[in-house]
Coordinates of C-alpha atoms in Angstrom, one line a residue:
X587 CA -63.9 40.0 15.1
X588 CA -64.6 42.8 17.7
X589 CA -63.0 40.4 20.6
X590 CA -60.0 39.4 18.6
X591 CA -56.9 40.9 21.0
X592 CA -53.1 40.4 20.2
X593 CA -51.0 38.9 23.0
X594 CA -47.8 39.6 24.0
X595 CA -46.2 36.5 22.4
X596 CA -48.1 36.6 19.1
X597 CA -45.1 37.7 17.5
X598 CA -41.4 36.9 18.1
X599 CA -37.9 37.5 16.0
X600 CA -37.1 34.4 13.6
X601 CA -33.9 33.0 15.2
X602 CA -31.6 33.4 18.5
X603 CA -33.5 36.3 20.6
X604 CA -30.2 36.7 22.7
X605 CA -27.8 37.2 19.4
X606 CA -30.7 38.7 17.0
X607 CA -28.4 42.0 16.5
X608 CA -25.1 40.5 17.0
X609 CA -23.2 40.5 13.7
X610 CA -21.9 36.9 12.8
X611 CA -18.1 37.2 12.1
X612 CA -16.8 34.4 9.6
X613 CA -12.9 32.9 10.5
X614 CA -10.5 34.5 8.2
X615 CA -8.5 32.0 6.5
X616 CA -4.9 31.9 5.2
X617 CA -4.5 32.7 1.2
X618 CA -3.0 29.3 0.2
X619 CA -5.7 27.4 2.5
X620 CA -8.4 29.4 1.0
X621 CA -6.4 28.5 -2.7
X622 CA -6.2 25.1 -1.7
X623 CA -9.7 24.4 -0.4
X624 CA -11.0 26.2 -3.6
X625 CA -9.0 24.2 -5.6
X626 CA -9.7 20.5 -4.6
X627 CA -13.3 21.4 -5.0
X628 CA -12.7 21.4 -9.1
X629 CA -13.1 17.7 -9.2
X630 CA -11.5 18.1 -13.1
X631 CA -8.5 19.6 -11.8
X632 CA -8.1 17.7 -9.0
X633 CA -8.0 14.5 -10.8
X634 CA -6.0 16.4 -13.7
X635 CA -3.4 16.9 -10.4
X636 CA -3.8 12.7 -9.7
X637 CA -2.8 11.5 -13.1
X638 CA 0.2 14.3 -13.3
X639 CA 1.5 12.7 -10.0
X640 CA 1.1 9.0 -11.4
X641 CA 2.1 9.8 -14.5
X642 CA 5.6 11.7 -13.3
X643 CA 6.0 8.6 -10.8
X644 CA 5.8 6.0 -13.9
X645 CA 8.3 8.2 -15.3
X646 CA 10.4 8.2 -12.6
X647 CA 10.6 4.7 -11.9
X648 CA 8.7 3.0 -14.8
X649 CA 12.1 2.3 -16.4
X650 CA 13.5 0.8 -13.0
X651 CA 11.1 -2.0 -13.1
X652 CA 11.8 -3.5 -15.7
X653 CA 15.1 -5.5 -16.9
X654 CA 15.2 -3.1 -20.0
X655 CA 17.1 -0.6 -21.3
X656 CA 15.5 1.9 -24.1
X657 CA 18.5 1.5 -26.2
X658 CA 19.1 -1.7 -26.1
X659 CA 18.5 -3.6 -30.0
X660 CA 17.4 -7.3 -29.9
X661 CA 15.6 -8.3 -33.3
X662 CA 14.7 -11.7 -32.2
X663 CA 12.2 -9.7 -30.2
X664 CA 10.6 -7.4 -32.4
X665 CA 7.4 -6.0 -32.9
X666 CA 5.9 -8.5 -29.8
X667 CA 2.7 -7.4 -28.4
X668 CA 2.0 -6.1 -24.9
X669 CA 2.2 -8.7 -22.4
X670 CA 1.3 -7.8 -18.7
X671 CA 0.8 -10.3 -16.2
X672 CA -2.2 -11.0 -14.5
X673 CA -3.8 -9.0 -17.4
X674 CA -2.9 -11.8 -19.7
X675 CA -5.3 -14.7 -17.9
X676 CA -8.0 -12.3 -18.6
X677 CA -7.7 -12.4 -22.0
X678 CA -6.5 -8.6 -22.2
X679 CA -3.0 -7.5 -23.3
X680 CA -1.7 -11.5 -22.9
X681 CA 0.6 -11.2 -26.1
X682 CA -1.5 -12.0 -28.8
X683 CA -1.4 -9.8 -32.0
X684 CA 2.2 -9.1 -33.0
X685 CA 4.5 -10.1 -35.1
X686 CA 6.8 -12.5 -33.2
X687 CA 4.9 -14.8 -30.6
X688 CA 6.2 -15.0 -26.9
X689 CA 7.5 -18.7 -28.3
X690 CA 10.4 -20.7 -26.9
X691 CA 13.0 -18.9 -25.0
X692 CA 10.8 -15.9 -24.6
X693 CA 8.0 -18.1 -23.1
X694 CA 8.4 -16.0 -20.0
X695 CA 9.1 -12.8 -21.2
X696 CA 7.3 -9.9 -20.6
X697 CA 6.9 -6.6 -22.6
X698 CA 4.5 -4.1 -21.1
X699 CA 4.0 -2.2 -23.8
X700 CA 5.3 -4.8 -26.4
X701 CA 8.6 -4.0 -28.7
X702 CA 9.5 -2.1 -31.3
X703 CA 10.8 -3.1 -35.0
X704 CA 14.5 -3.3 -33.4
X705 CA 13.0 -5.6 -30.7
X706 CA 13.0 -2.8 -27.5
X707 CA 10.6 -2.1 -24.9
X708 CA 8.4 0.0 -25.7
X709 CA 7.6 0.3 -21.7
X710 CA 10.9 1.9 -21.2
X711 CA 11.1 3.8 -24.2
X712 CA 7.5 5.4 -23.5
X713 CA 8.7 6.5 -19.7
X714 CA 12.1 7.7 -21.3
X715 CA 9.5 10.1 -23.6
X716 CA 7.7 11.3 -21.1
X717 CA 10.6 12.5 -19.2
X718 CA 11.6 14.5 -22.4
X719 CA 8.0 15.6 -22.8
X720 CA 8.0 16.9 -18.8
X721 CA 11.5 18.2 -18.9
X722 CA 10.4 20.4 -22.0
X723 CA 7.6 21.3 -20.3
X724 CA 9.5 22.3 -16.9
X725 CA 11.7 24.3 -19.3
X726 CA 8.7 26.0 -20.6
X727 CA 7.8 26.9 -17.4
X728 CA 11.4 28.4 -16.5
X729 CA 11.6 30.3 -19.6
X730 CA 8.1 31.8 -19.1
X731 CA 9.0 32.8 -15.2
X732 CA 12.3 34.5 -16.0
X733 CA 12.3 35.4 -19.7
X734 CA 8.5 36.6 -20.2
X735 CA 7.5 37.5 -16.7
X736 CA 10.5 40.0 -16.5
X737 CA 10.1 41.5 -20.1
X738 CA 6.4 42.0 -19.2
X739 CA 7.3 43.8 -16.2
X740 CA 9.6 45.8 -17.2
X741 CA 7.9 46.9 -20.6
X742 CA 4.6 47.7 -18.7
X743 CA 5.8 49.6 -15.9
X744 CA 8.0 52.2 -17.5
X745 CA 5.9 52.6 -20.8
X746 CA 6.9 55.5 -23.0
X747 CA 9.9 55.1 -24.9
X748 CA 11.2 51.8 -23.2
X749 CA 7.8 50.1 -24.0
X750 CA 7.4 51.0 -27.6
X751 CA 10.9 50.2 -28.4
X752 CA 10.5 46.9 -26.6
X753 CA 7.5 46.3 -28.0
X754 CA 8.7 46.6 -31.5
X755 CA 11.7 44.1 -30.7
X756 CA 8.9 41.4 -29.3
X757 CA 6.9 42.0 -32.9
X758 CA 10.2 41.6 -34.5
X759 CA 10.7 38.1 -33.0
X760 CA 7.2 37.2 -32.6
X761 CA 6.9 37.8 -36.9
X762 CA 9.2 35.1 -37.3
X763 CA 7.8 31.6 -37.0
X764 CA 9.0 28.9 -34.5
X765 CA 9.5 26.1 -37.3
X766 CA 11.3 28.5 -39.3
X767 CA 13.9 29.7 -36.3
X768 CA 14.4 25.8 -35.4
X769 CA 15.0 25.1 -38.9
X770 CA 17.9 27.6 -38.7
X771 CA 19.2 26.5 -35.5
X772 CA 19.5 23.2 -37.2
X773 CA 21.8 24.2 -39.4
X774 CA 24.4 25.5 -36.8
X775 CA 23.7 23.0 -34.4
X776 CA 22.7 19.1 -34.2
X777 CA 19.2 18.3 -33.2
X778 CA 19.1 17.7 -29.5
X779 CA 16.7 18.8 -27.1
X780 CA 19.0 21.7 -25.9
X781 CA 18.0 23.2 -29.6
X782 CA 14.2 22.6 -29.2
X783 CA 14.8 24.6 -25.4
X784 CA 17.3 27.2 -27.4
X785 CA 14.4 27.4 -29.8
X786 CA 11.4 27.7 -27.2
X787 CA 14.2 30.6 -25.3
X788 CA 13.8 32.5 -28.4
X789 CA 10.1 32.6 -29.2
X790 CA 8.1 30.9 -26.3
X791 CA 8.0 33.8 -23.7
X792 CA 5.9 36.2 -26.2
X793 CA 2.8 34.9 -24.7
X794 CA 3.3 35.9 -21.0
X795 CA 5.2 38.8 -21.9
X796 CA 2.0 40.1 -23.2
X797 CA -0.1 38.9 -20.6
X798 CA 2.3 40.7 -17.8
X799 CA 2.3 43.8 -19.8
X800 CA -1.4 43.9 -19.7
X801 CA -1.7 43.2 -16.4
X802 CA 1.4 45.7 -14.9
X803 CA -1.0 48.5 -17.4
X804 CA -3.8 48.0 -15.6
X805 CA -2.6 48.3 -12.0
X806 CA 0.1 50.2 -11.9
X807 CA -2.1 53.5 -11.4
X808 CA -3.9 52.1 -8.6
X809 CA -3.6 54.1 -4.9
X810 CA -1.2 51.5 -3.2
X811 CA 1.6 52.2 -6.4
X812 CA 0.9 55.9 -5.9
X813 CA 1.2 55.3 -2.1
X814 CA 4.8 53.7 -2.4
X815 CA 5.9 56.1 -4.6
X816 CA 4.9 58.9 -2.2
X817 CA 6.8 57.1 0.7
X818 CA 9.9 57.0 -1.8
X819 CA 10.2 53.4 -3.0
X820 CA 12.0 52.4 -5.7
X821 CA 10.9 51.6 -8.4
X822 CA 12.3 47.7 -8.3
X823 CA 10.8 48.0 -5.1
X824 CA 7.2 48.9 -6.6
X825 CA 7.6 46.0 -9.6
X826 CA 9.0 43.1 -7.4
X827 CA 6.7 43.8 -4.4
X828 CA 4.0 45.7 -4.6
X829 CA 2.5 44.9 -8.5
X830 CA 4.0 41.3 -9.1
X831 CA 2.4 39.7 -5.7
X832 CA -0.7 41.0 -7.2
X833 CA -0.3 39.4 -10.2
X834 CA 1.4 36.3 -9.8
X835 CA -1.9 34.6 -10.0
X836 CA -2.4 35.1 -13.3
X837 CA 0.9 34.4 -13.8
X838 CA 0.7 31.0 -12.6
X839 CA -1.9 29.9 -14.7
X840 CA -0.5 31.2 -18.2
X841 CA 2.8 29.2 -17.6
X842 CA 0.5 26.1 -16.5
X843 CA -1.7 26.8 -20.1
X844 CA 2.1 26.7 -21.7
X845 CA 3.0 23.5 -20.5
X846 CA 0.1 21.6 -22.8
X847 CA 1.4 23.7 -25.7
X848 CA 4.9 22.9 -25.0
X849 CA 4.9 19.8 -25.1
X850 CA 3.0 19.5 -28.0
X851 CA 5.1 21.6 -29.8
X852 CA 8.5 18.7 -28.9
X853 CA 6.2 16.0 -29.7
X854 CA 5.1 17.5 -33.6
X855 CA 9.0 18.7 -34.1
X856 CA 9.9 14.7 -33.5
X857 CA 7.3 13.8 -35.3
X858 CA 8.4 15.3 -38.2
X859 CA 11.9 14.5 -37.9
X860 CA 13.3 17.8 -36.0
X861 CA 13.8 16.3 -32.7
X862 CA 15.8 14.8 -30.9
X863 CA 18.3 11.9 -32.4
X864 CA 18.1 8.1 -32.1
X865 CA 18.6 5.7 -29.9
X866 CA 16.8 8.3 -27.7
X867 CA 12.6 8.6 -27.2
X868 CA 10.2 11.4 -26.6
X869 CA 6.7 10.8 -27.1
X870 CA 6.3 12.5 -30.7
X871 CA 9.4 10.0 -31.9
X872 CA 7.7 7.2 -30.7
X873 CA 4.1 8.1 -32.7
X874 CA 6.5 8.9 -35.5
X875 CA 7.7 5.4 -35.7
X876 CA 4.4 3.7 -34.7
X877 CA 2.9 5.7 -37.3
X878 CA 4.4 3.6 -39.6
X879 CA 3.4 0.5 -38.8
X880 CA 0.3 1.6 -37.8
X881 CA -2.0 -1.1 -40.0
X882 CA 0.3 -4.0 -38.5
X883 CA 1.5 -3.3 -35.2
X884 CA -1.4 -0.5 -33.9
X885 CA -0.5 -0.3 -30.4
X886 CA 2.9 1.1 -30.5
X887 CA 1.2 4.3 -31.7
X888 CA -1.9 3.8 -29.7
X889 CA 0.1 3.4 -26.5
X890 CA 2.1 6.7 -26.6
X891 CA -0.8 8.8 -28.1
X892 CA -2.8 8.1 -25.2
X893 CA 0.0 8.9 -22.8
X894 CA 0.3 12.1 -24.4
X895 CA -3.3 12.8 -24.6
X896 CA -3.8 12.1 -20.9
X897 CA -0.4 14.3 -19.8
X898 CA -1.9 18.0 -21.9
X899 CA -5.1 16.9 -21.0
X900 CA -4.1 16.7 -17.2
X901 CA -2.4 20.1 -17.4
X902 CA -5.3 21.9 -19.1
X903 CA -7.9 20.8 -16.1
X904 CA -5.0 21.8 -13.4
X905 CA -4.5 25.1 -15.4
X906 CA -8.2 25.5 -15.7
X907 CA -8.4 24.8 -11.8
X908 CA -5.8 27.3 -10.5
X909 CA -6.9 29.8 -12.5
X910 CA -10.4 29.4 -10.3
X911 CA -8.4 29.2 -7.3
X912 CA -6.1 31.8 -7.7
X913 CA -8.6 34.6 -9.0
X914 CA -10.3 36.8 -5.9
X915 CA -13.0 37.5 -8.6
X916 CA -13.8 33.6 -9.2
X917 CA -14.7 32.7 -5.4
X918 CA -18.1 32.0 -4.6
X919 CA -19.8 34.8 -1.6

């Protein structure tokens, strides 16, 4: 042990000798790449973005397809069961199971989604739904931008007087329920789905209005609002572009979360008969009438409940993913 001597090369630095001290810079990357990459990484919500697409594209040209029209009454055709070619030489959805047989004349015919009691397609009718159900949902969207977003704003940022007296006027509203103000719309209008949007105008932006309030209260003290208001900004300068950029995020993702609930909320008012009028179709209509033939005919409620089950679905995972993507304190160091 006496004659045990350390050379020179006994010990060295782990790594690059040349760039041991040199500090490592990472690439900065834009925000929306960063959002993006972030994003696609949520396998739920990127598939929950996939089926939106297809699902919007079936609604779009779904009725095109087809030599249907959703309106269109033939009785000698009702209550047929899905018939899909190809499908049909496996055994699966070949026709079997309703009411009248794909006999005679309508040897060739083909019903996606099979008929209805009155003998239409329920293919076309299910597409025509869903555009109701996504043109509800857009309007959700709208209403929550403009109607809540601003409220919240405003309400937030000048507290005091403005903010308790608005606050009092949301409680007002927010007391009331949604049935009850529909119910009352009904009877000074005709159901149509410009009540259910007059309806969702009146009560629908409470949500984000309270979510923006919170949000403008908890940064509008922060040094860069003090900073434009020492350099003289206004103070729609200060709302618009220095506290709503910051916010938007959040934002985002409550109107996506209100889409689901949106539609939801057109789909129980048809189901219950609050809707909007025949010959036309939304989704809840269609599970209204399938409802009741439900022990004879089961896939003309089966077909347009699992439509509507895979559209909220969809938009909870894409909510659930852009709210990952869009929140600094979600991303992974």
């Amino acid at each position: 042990m006496n004659d045990f001597e350390f050379l020179e090369n006994d010990f060295e630095f782990i790594g690059d000798k040349q760039d041991i001290h040199t500090d490592a810079v990472q690439p900065s990357k834009p925000f929306l790449k960063d959002v993006w990459e972030r994003f696609k990484s949520n396998k739920g919500a990127l598939i929950g973005a996939i089926l939106i697409i297809i699902i919007v594209l079936l609604a779009i040209v779904g009725p095109l397809i087809v030599p249907y029209v959703f309106d269109a009454v033939d009785v000698s055709q009702q209550s047929m069961a899905p018939r899909v070619p190809l499908l049909e030489n496996l055994g699966f959805m070949d026709g079997t199971g309703g009411i009248k047989e794909y006999t005679g004349q309508f040897a060739d015919a083909y019903h996606y989604f099979g008929t209805d009691q009155l003998g239409r397609d329920l293919w076309v009718r299910v597409w025509e739904g869903t555009r109701i159900s996504l043109f509800v949902a857009a309007s959700a969207v709208i209403i929550d931008i403009f109607i809540g977003m601003v409220y919240g704003l405003v309400s937030g940022f000048f507290g005091g007087v403005v903010d308790n007296v608005m606050q009092r006027i949301q409680e007002i509203i927010n007391s009331i329920p949604t049935l009850v103000i529909l119910t009352l719309l009904l009877l000074v209008m005709t159901p149509s789905l410009y009540t259910i949007i007059i309806a969702l105008m009146i009560t629908g932006w409470i949500g984000m209005a309270r979510i923006t309030r919170a949000q403008v209260l908890k940064i509008k003290e922060q040094e860069f609002v003090l900073a434009s208001r020492t350099l003289g900004a206004s103070d729609f300068f200060i709302i618009f572009k220095a506290i709503l950029p910051n916010i938007f995020g959040q934002l985002i993702t409550m109107s996506m979360f209100s889409i689901p609930n949106a539609i939801f909320y057109e789909a129980f008012l048809a189901f219950v008969g609050l809707g909007i009028p025949a010959p036309q179709a939304s989704l809840g209509s269609l599970i209204n009438d399938g409802f009741n033939t439900v022990t004879t005919t089961p896939y003309m409620v089966v077909i347009p409940v699992i439509v509507l089950a895979i559209l909220m679905l969809s938009f909870n995972l894409m909510a659930d993913g852009l709210r990952d993507a869009l929140d600094p304190t979600m991303k992974e160091m």
